[in-house]
Coordinates of C-alpha atoms and ligand atoms in Angstrom, one line a residue:
Chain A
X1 CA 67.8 25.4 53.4
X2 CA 71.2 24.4 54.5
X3 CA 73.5 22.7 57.1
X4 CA 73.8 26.0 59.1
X5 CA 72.7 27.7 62.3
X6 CA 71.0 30.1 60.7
X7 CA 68.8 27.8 58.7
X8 CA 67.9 25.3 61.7
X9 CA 65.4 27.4 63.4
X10 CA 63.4 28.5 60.1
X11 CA 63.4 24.7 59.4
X12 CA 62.1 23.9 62.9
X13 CA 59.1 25.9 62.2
X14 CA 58.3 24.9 58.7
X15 CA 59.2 21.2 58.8
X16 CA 56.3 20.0 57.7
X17 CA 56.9 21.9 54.5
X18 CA 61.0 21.0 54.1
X19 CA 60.4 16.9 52.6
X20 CA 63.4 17.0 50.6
X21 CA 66.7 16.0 50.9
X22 CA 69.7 16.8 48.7
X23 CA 73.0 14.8 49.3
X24 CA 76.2 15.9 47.4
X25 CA 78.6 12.6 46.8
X26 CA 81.9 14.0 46.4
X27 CA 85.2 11.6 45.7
X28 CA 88.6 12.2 47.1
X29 CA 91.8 11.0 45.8
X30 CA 95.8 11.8 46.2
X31 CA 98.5 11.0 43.5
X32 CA 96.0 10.3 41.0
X33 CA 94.0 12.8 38.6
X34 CA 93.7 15.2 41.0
X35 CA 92.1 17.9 39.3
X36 CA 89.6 16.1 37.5
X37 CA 88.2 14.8 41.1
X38 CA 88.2 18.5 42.2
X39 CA 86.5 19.4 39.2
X40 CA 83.8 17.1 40.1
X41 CA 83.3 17.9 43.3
X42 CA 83.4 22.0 42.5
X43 CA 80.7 20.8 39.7
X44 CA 78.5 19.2 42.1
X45 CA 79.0 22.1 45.2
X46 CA 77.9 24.8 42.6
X47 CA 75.0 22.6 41.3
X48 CA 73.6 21.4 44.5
X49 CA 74.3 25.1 45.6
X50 CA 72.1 26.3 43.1
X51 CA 69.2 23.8 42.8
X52 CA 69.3 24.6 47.2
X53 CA 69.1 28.4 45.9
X54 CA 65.7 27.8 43.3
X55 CA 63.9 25.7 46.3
X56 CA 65.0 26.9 49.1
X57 CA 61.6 26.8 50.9
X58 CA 61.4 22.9 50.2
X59 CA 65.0 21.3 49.6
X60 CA 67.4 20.7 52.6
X61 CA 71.0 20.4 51.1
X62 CA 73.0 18.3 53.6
X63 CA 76.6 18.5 53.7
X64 CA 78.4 16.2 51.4
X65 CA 78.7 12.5 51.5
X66 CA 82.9 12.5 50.8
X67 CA 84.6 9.0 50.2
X68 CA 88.0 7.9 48.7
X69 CA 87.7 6.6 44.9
X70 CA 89.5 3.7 46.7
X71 CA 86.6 2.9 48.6
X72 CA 84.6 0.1 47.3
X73 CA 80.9 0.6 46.0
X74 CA 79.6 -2.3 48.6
X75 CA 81.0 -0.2 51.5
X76 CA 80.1 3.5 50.3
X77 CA 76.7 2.1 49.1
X78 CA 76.1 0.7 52.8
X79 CA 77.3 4.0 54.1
X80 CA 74.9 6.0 52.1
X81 CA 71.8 4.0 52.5
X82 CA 72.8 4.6 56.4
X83 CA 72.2 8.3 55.6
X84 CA 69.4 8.0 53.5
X85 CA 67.6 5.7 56.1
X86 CA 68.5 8.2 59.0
X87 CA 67.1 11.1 56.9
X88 CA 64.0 9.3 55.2
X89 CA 62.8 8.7 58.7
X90 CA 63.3 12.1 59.4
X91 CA 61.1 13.3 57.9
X92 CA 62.6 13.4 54.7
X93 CA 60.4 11.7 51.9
X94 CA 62.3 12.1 49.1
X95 CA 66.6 12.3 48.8
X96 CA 68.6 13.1 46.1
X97 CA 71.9 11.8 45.7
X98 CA 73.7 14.8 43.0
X99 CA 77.2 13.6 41.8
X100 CA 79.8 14.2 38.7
X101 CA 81.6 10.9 39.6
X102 CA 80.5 7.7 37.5
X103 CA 81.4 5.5 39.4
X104 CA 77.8 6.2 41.1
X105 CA 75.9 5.4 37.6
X106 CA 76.5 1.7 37.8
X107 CA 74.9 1.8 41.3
X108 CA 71.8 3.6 40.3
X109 CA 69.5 0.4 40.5
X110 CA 70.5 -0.4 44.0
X111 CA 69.8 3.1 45.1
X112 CA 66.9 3.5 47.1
X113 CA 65.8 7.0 45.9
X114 CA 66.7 9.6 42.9
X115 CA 70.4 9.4 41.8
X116 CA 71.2 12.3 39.6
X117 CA 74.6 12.2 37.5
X118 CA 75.6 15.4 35.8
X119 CA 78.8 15.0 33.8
X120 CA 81.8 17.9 35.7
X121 CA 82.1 21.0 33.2
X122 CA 85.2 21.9 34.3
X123 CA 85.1 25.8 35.2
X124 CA 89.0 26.4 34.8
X125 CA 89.0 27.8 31.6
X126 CA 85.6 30.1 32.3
X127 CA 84.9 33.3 33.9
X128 CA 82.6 33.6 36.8
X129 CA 79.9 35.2 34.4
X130 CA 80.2 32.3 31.8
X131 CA 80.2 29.2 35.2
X132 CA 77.3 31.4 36.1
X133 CA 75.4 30.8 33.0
X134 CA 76.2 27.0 32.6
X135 CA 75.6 26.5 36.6
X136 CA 72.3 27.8 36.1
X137 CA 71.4 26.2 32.8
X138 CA 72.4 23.6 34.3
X139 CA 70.3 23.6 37.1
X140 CA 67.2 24.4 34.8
X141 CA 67.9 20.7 32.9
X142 CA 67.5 19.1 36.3
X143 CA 64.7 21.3 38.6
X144 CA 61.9 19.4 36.7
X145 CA 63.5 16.1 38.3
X146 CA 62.8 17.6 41.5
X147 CA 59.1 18.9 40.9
X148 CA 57.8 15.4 38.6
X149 CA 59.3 13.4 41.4
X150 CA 57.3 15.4 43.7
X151 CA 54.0 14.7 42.0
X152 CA 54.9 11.0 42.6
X153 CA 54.7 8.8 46.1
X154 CA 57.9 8.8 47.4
X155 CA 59.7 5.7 47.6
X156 CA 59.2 2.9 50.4
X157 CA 62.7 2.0 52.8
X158 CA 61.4 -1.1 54.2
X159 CA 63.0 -4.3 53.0
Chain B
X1 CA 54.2 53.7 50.3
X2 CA 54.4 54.0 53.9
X3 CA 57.6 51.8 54.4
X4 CA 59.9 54.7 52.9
X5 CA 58.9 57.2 55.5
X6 CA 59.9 54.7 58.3
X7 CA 63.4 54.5 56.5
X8 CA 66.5 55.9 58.0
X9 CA 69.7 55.9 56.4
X10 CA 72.5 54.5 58.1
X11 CA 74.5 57.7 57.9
X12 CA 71.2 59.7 59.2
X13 CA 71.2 56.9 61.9
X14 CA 74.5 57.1 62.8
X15 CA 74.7 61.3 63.1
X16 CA 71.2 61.2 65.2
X17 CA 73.0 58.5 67.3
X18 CA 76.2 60.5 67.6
X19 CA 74.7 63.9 68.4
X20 CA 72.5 62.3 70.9
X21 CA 75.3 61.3 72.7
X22 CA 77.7 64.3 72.6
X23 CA 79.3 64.2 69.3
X24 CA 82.9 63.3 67.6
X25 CA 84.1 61.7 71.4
X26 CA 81.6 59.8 71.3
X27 CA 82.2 58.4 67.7
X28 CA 84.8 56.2 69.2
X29 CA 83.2 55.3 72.3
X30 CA 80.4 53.7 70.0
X31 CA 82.6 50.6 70.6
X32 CA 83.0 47.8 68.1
X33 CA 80.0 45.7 70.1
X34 CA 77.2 48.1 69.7
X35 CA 78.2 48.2 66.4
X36 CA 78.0 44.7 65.5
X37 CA 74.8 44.6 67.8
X38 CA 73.0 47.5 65.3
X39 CA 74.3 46.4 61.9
X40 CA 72.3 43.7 61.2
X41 CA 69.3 45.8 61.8
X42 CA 70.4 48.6 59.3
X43 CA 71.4 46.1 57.1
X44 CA 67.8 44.4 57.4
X45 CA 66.4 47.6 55.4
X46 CA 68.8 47.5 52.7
X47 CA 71.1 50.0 50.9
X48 CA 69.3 52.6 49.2
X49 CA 72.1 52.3 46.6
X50 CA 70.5 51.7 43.1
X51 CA 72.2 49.2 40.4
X52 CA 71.5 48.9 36.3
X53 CA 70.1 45.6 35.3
X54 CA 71.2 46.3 31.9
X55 CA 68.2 47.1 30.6
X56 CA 66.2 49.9 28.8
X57 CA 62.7 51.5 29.7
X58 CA 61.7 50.4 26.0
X59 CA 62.2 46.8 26.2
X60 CA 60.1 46.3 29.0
X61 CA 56.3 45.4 28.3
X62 CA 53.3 44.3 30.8
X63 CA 54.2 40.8 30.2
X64 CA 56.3 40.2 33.2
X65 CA 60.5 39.4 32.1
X66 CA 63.1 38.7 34.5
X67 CA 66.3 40.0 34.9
X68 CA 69.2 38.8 36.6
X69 CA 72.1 41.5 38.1
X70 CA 74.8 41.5 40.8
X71 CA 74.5 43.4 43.9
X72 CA 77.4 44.5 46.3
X73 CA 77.3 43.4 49.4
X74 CA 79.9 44.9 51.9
X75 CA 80.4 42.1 54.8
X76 CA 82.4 44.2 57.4
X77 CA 85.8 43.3 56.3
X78 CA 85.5 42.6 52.3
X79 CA 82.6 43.0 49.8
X80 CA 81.1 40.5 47.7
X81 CA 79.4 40.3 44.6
X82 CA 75.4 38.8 45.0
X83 CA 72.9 37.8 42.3
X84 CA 69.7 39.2 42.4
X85 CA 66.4 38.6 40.3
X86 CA 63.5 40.9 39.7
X87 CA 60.6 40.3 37.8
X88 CA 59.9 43.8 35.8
X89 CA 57.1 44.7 34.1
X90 CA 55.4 47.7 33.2
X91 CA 51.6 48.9 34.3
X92 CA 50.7 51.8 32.4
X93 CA 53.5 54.2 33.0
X94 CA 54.3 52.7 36.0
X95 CA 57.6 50.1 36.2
X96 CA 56.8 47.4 38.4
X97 CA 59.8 45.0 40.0
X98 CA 59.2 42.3 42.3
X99 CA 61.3 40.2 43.9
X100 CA 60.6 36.1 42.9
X101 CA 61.5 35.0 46.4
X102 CA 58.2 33.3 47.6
X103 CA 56.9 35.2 50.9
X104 CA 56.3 31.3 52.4
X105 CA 60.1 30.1 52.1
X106 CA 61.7 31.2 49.6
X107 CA 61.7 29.4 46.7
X108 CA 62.0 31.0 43.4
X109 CA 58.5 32.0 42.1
X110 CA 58.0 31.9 37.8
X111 CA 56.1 33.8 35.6
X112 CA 53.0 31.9 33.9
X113 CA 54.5 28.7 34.5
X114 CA 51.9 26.6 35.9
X115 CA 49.0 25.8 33.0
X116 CA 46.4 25.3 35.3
X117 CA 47.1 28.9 36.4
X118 CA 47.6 31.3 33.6
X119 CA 48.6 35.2 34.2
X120 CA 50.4 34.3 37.9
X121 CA 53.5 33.8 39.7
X122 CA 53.6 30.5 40.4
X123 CA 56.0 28.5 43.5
X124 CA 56.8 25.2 42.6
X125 CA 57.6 24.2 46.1
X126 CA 54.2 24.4 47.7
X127 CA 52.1 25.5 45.0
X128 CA 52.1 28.9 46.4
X129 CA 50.2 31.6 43.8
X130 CA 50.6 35.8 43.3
X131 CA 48.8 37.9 41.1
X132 CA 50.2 39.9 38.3
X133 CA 50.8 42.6 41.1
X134 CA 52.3 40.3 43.4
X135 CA 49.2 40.1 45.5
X136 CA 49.2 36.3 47.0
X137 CA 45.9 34.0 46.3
X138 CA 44.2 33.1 49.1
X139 CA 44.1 29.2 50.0
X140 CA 48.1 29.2 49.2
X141 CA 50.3 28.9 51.6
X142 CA 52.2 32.7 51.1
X143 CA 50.9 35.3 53.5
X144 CA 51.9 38.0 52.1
X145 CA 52.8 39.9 48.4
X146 CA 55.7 39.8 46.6
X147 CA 58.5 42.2 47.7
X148 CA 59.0 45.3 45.5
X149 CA 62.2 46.9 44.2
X150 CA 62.4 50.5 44.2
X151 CA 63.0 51.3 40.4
X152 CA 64.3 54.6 38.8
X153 CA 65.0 55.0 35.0
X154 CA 67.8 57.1 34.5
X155 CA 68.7 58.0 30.9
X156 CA 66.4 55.2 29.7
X157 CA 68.1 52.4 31.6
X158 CA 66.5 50.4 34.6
X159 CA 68.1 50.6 38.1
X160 CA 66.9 48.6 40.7
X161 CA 67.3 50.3 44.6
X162 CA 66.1 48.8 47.5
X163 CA 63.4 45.9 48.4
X164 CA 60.6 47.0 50.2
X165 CA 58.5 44.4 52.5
X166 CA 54.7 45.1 51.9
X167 CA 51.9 43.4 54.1
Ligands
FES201 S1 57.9 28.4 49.3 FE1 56.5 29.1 47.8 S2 54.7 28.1 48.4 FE2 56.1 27.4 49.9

């Protein structure tokens, strides 16, 4: 399901059943490497697209989570955990945090859920048959992420 | 099955509209709001159009394959190109294409996947379970079968027409 009107009321009625949250981290950043921080956020909006499109009935994908690469990783960490606290007591008992930007790898530990890290393919250079493909496979690497993780407990918030 | 006799076309809908109301005039007076209002519904039932999924009666077998195509969608003002899955199979002479959408929310349904449950369509999400047919298991959360896919072969190639809703 997604952040839209048409998804809301489906949710209401099957809430019980919608325990996941994905959240896209996407960078911004002027005069700088433009293009290879688009490419990362077009990377991570087609995977987090897809992954939403295999498990719909299950997955909530929430709209991204956008900061400036100036931003330091005490304050965006602070900012995230804000949204994954407001979310895990929502209801939601597990999040995902899907990025192309490293900067996120060296925060991993401090994370307090799943932080998946898939390196931008940059989709320039392909045709929409070819981004297809390598969006979906892709997607394939990481959908057993989402179903071993739900085998598991999810993960305490409280400290 | 019983859902194709309940079908009408949008044209056929249209002309029994129009000549209800007193023909061509009338064409315009069918103003831009009832319009809006009655698409959805016509476009609930689908477009009987049928597409190739690029592949040939031959290479199907009863083990269930999927196939991945593009389907046109016209969105009032520009049309748009939409990915579509079926699951094809055949069953004696009979070609059998089900949607993998799972009938409890959606979540893509796979073939054989689960060990535990060999020979079935299998929903990660909450372990919902379908037959080879598409029939759901009881005591899973689906409530109803697998949506099928009209299928014609036309000069040995698969086309895929509308989905059809069983219950
Ligand atoms: S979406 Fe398939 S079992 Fe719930």
């Amino acid at each position: 399901m997604k952040w839209k009107v048409t998804d809301i009321d489906t949710y209401q009625q099957a809430k019980e059943y919608v325990d996941t949250a994905v959240i896209p981290l996407i960078p911004l950043q002027w005069g700088k490497s433009e293009k290879e921080t688009i490419t990362m956020g077009e990377f991570t909006e087609y995977i987090t697209d897809r992954i939403e499109n295999q498990f719909t009935g299950r997955v909530f994908l929430m709209p991204p989570f956008t900061y400036l690469k100036t931003e330091s990783s005490e304050e965006k960490l602070r900012r995230l955990m804000e949204w994954d606290a407001h979310l895990f007591q929502q209801g939601f008992k597990y999040v995902f945090y899907v990025t192309s930007d490293v900067a996120w790898k060296s925060l991993d530990k401090k994370l307090p859920d799943e932080l998946i890290w898939i390196p931008a393919i940059s989709s320039e250079t392909m045709n929409s048959d070819q981004l297809k493909k390598t969006v979906e496979q892709q997607t394939s690497q990481i959908m057993p992420l989402f179903t071993g993780k739900w085998q598991t407990e999810p993960n305490n918030r409280d400290e | 099955m019983s859902e194709k006799k309940h079908r009408v076309s949008r044209r056929q809908f249209l002309t029994y509209t129009l000549t209800g109301v007193g023909g061509f005039m009338a064409a315009g007076m069918l103003s831009p709001m009832v319009r809006m209002a009655l698409d959805p519904a016509l476009e609930a039932t689908g477009d009987s159009e049928f597409v190739s999924v690029g592949l040939g009666e031959d290479e199907l077998t009863d083990e269930p394959q999927i196939v991945n195509f593009q389907l046109e969608i016209e969105d009032a003002w520009y049309t748009s190109e939409q990915p579509r899955s079926a699951w094809i199979y055949k069953d004696g002479d009979e070609i059998i294409a089900l949607s993998p959408i799972c009938t409890h929310l959606g979540c893509t349904v796979n073939w054989d996947s689960n060990e535990d449950y060999p020979e079935q369509f299998f929903c990660p999400c909450h372990f919902g379970r379908f037959e080879r047919d598409g029939t759901n298991v009881a005591g899973t959360p689906p409530t109803r079968p697998l949506d099928v896919y009209d299928v014609e072969v036309r000069d040995g190639m698969i086309y895929l027409g509308q989905i059809n809703q069983r219950s």
